[in-house]
Coordinates of C-alpha atoms in Angstrom, one line a residue:
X1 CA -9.3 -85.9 283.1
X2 CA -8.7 -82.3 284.8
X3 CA -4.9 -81.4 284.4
X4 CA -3.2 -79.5 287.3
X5 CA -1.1 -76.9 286.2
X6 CA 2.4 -77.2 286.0
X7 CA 3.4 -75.5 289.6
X8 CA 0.7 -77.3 291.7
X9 CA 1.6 -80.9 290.4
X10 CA 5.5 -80.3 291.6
X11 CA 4.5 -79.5 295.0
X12 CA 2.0 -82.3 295.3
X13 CA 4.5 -84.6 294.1
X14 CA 6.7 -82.9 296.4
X15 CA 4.6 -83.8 299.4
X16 CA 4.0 -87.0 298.6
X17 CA 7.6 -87.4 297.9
X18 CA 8.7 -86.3 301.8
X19 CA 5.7 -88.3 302.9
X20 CA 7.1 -91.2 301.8
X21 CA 10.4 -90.6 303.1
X22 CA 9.3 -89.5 306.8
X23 CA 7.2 -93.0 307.1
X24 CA 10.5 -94.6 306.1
X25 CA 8.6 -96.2 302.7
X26 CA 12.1 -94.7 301.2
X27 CA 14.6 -97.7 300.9
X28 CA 16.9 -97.2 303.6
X29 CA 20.5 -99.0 302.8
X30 CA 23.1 -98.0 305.8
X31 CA 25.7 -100.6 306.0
X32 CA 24.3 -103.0 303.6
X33 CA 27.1 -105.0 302.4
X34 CA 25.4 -105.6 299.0
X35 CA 25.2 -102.2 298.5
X36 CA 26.1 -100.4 295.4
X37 CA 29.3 -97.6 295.5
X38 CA 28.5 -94.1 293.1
X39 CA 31.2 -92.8 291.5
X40 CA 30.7 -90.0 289.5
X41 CA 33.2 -87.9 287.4
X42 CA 33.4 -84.8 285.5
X43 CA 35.4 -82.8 283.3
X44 CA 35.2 -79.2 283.0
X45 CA 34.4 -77.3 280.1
X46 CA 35.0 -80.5 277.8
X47 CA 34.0 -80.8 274.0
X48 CA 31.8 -84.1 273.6
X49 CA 33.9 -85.3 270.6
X50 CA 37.9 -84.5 272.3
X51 CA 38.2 -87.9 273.4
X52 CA 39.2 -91.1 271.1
X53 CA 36.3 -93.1 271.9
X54 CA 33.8 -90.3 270.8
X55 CA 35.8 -90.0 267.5
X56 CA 38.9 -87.2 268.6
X57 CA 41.8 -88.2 265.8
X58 CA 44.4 -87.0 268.1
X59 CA 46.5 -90.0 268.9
X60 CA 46.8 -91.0 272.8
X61 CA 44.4 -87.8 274.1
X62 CA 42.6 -90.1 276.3
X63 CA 43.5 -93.8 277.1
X64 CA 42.0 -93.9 280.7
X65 CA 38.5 -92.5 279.5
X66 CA 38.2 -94.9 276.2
X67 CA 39.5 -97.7 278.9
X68 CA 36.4 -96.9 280.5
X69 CA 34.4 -97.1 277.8
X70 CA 35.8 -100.4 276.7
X71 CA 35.5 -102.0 280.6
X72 CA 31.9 -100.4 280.1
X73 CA 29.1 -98.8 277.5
X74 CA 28.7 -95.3 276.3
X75 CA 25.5 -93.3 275.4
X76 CA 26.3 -92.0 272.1
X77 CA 23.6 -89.4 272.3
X78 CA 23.8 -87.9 275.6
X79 CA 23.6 -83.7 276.6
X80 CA 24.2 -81.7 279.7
X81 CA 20.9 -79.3 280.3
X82 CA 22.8 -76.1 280.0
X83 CA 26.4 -75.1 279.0
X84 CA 27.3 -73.2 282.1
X85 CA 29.0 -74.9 285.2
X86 CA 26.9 -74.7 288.0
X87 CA 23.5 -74.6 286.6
X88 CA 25.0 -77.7 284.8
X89 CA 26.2 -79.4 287.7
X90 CA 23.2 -78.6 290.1
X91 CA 21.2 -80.3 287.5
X92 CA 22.9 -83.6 288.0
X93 CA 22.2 -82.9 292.0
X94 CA 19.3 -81.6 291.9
X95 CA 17.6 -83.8 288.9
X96 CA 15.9 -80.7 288.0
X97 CA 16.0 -78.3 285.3
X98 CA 17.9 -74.9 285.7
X99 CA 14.6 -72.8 285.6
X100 CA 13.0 -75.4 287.9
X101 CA 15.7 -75.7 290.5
X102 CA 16.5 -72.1 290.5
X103 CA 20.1 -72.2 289.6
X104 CA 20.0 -69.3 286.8
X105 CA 23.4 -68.2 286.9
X106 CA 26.6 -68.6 290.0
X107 CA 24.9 -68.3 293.2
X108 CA 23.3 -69.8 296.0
X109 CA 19.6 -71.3 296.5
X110 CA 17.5 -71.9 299.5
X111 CA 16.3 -75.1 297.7
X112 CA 13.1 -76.6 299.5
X113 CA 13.6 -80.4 298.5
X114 CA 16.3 -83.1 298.8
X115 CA 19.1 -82.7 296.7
X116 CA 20.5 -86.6 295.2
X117 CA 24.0 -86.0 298.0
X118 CA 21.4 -85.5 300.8
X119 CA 19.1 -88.7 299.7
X120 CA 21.7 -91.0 299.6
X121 CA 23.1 -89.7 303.2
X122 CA 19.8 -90.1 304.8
X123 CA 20.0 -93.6 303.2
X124 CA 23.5 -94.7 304.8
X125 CA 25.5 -93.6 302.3
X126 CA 29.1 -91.7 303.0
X127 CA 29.1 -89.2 300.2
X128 CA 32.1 -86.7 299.2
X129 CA 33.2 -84.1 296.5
X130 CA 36.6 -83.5 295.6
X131 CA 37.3 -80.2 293.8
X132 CA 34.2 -77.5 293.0
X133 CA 32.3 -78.5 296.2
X134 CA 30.9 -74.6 295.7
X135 CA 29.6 -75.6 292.4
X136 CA 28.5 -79.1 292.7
X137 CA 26.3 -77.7 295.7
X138 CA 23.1 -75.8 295.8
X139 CA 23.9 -73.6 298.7
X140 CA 27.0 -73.8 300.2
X141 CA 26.7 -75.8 303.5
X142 CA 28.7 -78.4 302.5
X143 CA 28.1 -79.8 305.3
X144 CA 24.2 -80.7 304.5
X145 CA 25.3 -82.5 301.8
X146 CA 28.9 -83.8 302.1
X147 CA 30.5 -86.0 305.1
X148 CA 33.5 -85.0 303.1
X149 CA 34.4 -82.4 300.5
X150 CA 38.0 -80.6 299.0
X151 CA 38.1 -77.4 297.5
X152 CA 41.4 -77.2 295.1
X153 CA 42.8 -73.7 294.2
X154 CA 45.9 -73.0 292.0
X155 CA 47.8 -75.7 290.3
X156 CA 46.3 -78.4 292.6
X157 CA 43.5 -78.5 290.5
X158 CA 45.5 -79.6 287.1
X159 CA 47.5 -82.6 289.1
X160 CA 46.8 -86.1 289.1
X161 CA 48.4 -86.4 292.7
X162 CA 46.3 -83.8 294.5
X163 CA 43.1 -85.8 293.4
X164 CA 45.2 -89.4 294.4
X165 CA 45.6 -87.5 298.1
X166 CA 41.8 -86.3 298.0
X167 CA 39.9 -89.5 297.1
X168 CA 42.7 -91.3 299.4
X169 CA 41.7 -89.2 302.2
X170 CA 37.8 -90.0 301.5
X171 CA 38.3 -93.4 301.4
X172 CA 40.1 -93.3 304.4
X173 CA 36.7 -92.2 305.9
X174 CA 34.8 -94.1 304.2
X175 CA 36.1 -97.1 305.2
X176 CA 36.3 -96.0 309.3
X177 CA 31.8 -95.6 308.9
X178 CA 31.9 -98.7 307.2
X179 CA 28.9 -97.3 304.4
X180 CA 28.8 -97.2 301.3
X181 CA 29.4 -94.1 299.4
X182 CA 28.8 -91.4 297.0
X183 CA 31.8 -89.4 295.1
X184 CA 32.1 -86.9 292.9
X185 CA 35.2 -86.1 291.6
X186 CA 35.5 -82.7 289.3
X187 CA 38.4 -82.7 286.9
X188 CA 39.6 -78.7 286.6
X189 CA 41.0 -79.7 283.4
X190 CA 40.7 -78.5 280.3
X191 CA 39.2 -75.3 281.9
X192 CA 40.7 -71.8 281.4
X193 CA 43.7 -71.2 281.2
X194 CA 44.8 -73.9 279.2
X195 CA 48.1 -75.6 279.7
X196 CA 51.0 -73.0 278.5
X197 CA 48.5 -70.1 278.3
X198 CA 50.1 -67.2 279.3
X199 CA 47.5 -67.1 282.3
X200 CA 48.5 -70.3 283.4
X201 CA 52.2 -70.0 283.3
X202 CA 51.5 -66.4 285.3
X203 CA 49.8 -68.1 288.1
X204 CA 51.6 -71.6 288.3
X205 CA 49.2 -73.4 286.7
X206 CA 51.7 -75.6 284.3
X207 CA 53.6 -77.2 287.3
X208 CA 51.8 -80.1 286.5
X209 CA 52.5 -81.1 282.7
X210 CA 50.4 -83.7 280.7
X211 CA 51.9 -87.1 280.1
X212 CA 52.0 -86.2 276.3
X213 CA 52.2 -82.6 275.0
X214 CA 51.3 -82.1 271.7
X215 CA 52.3 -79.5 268.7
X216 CA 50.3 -77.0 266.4
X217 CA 50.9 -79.8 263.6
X218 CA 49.1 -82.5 266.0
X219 CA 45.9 -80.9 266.6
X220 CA 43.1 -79.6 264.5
X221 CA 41.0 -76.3 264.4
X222 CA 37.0 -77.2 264.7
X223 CA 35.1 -76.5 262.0
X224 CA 32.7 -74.0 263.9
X225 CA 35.9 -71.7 263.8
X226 CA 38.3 -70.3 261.3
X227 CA 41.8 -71.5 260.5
X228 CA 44.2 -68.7 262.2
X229 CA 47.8 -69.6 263.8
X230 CA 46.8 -67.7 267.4
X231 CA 42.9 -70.1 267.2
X232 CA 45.4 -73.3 266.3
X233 CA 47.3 -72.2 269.1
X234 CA 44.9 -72.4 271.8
X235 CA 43.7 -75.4 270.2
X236 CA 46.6 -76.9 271.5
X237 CA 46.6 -75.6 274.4
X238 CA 43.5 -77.2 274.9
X239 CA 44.0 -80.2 273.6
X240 CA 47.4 -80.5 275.8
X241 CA 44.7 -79.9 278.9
X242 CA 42.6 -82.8 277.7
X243 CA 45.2 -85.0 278.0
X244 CA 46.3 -83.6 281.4
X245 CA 42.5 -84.4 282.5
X246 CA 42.7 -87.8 280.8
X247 CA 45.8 -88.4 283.2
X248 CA 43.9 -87.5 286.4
X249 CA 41.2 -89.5 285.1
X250 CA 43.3 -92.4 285.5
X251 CA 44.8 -92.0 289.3
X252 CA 41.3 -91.3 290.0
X253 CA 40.2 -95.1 288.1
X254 CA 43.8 -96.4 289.8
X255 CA 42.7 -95.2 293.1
X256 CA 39.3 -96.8 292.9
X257 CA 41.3 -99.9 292.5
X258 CA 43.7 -99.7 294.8
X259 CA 40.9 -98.9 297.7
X260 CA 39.5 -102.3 296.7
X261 CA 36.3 -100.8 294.9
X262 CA 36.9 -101.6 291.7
X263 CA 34.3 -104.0 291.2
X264 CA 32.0 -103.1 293.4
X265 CA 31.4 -99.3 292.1
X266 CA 29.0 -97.8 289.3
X267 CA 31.3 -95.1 287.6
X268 CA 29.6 -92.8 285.4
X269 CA 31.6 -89.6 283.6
X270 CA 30.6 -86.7 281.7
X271 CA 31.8 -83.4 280.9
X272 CA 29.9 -80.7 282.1
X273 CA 29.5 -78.9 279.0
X274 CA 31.7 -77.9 275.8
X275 CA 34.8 -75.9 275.4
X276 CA 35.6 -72.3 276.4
X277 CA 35.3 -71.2 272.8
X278 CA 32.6 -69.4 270.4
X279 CA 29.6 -71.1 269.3
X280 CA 30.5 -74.6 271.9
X281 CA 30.4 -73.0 276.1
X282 CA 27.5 -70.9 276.6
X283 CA 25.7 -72.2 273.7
X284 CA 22.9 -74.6 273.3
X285 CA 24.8 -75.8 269.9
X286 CA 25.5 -79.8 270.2
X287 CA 29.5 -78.1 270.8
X288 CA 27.7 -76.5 273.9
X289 CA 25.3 -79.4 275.4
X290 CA 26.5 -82.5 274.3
X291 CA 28.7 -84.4 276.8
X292 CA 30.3 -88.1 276.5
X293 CA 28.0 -90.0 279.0
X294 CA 30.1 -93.3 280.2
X295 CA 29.4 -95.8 282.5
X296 CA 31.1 -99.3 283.9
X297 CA 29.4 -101.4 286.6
X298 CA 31.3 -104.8 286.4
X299 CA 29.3 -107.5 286.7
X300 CA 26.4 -105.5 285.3
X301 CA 26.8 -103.6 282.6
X302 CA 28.3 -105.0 279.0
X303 CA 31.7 -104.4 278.4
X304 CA 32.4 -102.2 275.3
X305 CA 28.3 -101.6 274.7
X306 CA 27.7 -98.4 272.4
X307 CA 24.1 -97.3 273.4
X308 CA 22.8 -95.6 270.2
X309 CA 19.2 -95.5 270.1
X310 CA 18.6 -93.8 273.5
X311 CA 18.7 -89.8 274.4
X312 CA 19.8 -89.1 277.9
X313 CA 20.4 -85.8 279.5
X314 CA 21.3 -85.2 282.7
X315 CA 17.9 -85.1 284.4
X316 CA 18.4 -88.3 284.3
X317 CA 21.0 -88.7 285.9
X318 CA 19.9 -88.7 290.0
X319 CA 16.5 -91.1 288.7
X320 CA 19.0 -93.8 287.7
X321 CA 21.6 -93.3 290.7
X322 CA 18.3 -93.2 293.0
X323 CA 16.8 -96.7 291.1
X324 CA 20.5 -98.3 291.1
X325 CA 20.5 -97.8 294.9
X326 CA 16.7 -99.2 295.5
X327 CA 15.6 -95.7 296.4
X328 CA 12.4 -96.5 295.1
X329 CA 10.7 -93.2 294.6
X330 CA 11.8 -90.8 292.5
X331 CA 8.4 -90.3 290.0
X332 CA 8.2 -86.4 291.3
X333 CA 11.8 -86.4 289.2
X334 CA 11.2 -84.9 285.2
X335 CA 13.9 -87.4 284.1
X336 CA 13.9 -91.0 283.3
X337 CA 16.1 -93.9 285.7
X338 CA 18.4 -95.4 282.8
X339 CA 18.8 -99.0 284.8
X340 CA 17.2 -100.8 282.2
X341 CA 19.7 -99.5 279.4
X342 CA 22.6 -100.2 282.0
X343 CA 21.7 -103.6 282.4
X344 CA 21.2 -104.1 278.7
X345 CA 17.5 -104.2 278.7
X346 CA 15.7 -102.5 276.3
X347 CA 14.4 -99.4 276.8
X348 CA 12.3 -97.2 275.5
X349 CA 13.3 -93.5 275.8
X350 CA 12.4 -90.0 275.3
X351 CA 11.5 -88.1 271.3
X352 CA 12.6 -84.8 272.5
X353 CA 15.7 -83.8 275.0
X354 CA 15.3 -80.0 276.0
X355 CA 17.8 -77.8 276.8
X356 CA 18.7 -73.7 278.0
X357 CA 20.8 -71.4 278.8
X358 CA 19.9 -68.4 281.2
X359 CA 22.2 -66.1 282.9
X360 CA 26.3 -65.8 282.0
X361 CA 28.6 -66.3 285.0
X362 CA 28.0 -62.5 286.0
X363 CA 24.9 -62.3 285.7
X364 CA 24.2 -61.2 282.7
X365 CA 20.7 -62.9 281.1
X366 CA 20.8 -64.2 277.7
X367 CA 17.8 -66.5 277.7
X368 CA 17.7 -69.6 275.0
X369 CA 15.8 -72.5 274.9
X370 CA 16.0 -75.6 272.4
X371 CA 14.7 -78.9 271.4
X372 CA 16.7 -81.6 269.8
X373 CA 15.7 -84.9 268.4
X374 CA 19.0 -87.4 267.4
X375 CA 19.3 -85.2 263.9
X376 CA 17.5 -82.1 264.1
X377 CA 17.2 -78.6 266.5
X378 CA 15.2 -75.9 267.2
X379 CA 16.7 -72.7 269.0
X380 CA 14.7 -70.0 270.5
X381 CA 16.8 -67.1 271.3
X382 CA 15.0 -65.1 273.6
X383 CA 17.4 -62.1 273.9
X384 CA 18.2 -61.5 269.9
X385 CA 16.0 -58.6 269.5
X386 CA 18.4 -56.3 267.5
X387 CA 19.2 -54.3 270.8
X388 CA 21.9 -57.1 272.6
X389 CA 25.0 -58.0 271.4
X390 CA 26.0 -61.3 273.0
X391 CA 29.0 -62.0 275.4
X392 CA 30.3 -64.9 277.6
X393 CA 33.7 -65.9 279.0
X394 CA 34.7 -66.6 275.7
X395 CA 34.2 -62.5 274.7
X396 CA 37.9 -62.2 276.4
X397 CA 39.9 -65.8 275.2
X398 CA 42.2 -66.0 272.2
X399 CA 40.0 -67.3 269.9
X400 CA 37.0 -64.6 270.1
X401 CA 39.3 -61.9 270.1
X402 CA 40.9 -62.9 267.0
X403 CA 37.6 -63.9 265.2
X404 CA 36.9 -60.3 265.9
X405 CA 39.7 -58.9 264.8
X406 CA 39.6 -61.2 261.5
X407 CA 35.9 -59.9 260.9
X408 CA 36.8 -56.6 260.6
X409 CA 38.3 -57.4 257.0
X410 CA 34.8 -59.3 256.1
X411 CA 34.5 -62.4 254.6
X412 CA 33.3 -65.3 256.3
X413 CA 35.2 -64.7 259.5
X414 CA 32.6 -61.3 259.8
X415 CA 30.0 -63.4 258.9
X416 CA 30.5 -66.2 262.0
X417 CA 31.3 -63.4 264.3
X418 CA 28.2 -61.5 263.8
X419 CA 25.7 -64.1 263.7
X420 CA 27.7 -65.4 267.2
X421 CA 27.0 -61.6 268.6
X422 CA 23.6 -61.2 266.9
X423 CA 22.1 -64.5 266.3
X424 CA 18.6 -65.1 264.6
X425 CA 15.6 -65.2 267.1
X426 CA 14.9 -69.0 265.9
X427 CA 17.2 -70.8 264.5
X428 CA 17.0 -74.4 262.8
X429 CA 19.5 -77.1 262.1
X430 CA 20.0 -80.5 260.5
X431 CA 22.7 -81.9 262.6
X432 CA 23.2 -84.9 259.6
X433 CA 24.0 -83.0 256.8
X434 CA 25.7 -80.1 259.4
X435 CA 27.3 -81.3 262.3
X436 CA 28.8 -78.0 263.3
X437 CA 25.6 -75.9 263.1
X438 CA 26.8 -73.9 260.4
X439 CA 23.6 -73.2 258.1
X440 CA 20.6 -71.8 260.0
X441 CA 17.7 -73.7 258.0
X442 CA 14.9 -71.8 259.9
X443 CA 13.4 -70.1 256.7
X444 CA 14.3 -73.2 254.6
X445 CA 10.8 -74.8 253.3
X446 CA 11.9 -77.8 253.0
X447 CA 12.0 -78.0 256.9
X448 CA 9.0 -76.3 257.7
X449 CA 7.3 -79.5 259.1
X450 CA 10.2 -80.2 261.2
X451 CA 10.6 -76.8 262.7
X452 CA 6.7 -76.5 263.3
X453 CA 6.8 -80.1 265.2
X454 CA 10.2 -79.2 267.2
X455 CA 8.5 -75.5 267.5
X456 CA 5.3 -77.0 269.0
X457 CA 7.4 -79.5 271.1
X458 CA 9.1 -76.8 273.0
X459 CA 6.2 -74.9 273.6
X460 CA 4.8 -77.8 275.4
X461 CA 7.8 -78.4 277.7
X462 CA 8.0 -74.7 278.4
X463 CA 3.9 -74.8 279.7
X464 CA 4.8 -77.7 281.6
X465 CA 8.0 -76.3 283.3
X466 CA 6.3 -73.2 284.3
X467 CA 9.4 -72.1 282.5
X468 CA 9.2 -68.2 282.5
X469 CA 10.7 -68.0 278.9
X470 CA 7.2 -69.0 278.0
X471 CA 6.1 -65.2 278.3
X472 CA 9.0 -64.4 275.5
X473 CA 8.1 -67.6 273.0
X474 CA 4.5 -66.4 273.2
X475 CA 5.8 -62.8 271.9
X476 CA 8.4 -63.8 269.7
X477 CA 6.2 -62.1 266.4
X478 CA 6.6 -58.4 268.3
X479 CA 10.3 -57.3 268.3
X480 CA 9.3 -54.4 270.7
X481 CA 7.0 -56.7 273.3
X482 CA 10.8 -58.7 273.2
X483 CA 12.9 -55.8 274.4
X484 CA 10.2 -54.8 277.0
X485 CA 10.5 -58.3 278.2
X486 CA 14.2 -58.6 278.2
X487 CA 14.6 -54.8 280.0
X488 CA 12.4 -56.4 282.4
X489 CA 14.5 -60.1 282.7
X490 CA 17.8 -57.5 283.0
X491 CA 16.1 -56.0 285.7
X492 CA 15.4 -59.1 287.5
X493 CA 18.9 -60.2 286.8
X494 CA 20.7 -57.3 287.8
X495 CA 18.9 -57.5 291.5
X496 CA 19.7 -61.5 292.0
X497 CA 23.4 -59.8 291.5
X498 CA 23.3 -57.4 293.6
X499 CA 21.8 -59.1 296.4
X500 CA 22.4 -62.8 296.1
X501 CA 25.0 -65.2 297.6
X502 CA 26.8 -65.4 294.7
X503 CA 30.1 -67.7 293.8
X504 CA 32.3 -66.0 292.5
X505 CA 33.5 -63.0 294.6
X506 CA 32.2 -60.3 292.0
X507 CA 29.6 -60.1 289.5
X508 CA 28.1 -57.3 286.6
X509 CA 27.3 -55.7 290.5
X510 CA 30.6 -55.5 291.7
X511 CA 32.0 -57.5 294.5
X512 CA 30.0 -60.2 296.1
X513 CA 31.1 -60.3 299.4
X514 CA 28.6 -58.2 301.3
X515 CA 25.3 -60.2 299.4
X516 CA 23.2 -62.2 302.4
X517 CA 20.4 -63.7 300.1
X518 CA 19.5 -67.0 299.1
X519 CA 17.3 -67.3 295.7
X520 CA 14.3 -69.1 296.6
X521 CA 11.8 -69.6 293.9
X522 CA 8.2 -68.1 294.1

């Protein structure tokens, strides 16, 4: 059979897609009784493994999320496409990956099919976003995708009665169309600053304290960092803003309830990608991608299930919220619908999960691409050609800054922070034997099977994305064809900034207000 290349087969699908949906063979819904609620919850910049249920040691961090989990099942191999915000969060929209949807980096897209919000609307559904409607959006005309949204500045972001008003004043709506409806709630917490960071005193942030605070003796320092009283210090900080997220988490659960939609509401949560620290945010290390994936359905999915054998990501995401809701169509979509592992059936899922990272919130492009199985990775680091040094929003937090200072005395400390600047162009791990990603295997013999099959895996997903990485794998024996190409991606970059709607209100370009464009893929 004659395959159609990679481009032409999405627009086709496309078509057929918005076909469908103009001759009405799209399951319309509007006011069925019957009809399934969506809510959908996030934590920002959370670490897979900080709550109890996903193994955290810290006694009491989370009792409303591992309440969850026991009134519901967990995925215990689940990962977030990207580990920056709003490419992240678009993904779950958009059910596309970042290099497919567009969403590179902070800023707006003139995106030419239906986003999940704008499905589920069209099919009679009330939908809302409390908190980071700018970054749960692909554009921002909220009002194209969102009967109701809330944007949260200053402390109201870090209370639990701020998002108790919020989804109180959604539900109010709700119930005056009589629909059913589509939430997401975005959780600010544990986001920088950090509860009693300096930052966060400064600006007001800690007028809303955690239900427990915890010391320096209560928490511990992750292995993919170094012991050092200022890194165990922001270690609690951060663990102090987990447990402030965990108690907004709850109102948001005790809401539900209160509203009377308890029962009749699908509640998935992740977080949208890993902490604000080295090697985890801005990484495609499992401390970077993984999320806790959780989801109660009463009635419908087992209470206290542990889904192990499965990998999701969150391409999957708007398949299953479109096959929970009798959508119907939603084959043009790259991810798989996980009804059948919801409902206990057995499923059978995918080898590979894929994952990237593109530009840093200003813009700057440090292109990575990687392919994990459940014990084993392959990283392709596009931009480690010798001539970058890397940076995130990490480059200016506690613990980078004293990782730096520390490697200036050499040792291990210099060691970490020069591979985190520098990195390897491939790297290779066995996530079994080193769950931190500590020892870069990629030269190891042993492995060489492995990394050829991971190696080959990814080349295969990149030819089939269209993904424009592809250009960089396919050079990655020529150091100098590598810095041509990433002068060129800089380039590139450096123009979306300039010129771009962006989200933030400045960028490596300067300020941001005066940018008109949309991104639109060619």
């Amino acid at each position: 059979m004659k395959k159609t290349c990679p481009m032409i087969r999405r627009f086709l699908l496309s078509l057929a897609y918005l076909a469908l949906s103009a001759s009405g063979l799209v399951a319309e819904v509007a006011r069925s009784e019957g009809a399934t609620n969506i809510l959908f919850v996030t934590m920002d910049d959370m670490n897979w493994d900080s709550i109890g249920v996903y193994g955290c040691p810290i006694p009491e961090i989370s009792p409303n999320i591992d309440r969850l989990a026991r009134e519901g099942m967990r995925f215990e191999y689940a990962f977030n496409q990207t580990s920056s915000c709003v490419p992240s969060r678009t993904t779950y929209q958009t059910g596309r990956y970042p290099h497919v949807n567009g969403v590179l980096s902070f800023y707006n897209v003139d995106f030419n099919l239906e986003t999940l919000p704008e499905i589920l609307r069209r099919m009679g559904y009330t939908t809302g976003v409390v908190n980071k409607p700018r970054d749960t959006s692909i554009s921002e005309e909220y009002s194209k995708y969102w009967d109701y949204h809330r944007i949260m500045n200053g402390p109201d972001k870090r209370g639990a009665i701020t998002y108790e008003d919020s989804l109180n004043a959604f539900f109010d709506l709700v119930e005056s169309k009589g629909n059913p409806f589509y939430c997401v709630v975005n959780i600010a917490d544990p986001h920088k600053p950090f509860f009693n960071d300096e930052a966060s005193k400064k600006r007001g942030f800690d007028l809303y304290a955690p239900s427990i605070e915890y010391s320096l003796d209560d928490v511990e320092v992750p292995p993919f960092l170094v012991e050092h009283p200022s890194i165990r210090e922001e270690m609690r900080n951060y663990y102090n803003s987990v447990k402030r997220g965990d108690d907004c988490v709850g109102v948001v659960l005790e809401t539900l309830a209160a509203r009377g939609h308890e029962e009749d509401t699908l509640v998935i949560f992740v977080s949208d990608h890993g902490m604000p620290l080295p090697f985890a945010k801005s990484s495609l290390y499992t401390n970077g991608t993984r999320t806790p994936w959780i989801a109660r359905w009463p009635g419908k999915v087992e209470r206290g299930r542990l889904e192990s054998d499965l990998m999701v990501s969150a391409i999957d995401f708007m398949p299953t919220i479109l096959d929970v809701v009798g959508a119907g169509v939603f084959d043009h979509l790259p991810g798989n619908s996980l009804l059948p592992a919801l409902l206990g059936q057995s499923q059978r899922g995918p080898e590979f999960v894929f994952t990237e990272f593109n530009d840093i919130a200003g813009g700057h492009p440090f292109p990575m691409r990687a392919v994990y199985t459940k014990t084993h990775a392959y990283i392709f680091n596009a931009w480690a050609n010798g001539e970058r040094r890397f940076q995130s929003a990490s480059t200016t937090h506690t613990s980078e800054k004293t990782l730096r200072e520390l490697a200036k005395k050499g040792g291990t400390a210099a060691e970490r922070y020069e591979f985190l600047v520098n990195r390897c162009l491939e790297e290779f791990y066995d996530y079994r034997a080193d769950p931190h990603a500590s020892r870069n295997l990629i030269d190891h013999r042993d492995h060489a099977e492995e990394i050829e099959r991971l190696r080959s895996a990814l080349a295969s997903w990149m030819r089939e994305t269209d993904d424009y990485a592809l250009e960089a794998f396919e050079k990655r024996g020529s150091r100098e064809q590598l810095i041509d190409w990433m002068d060129k991606i800089d380039a590139e970059a450096l123009a979306r900034a300039e010129t771009l709607q962006w989200k933030r209100h400045s960028n490596r370009a300067g300020e941001t207000g005066e940018n008109t464009l949309l991104y639109r893929l060619h």
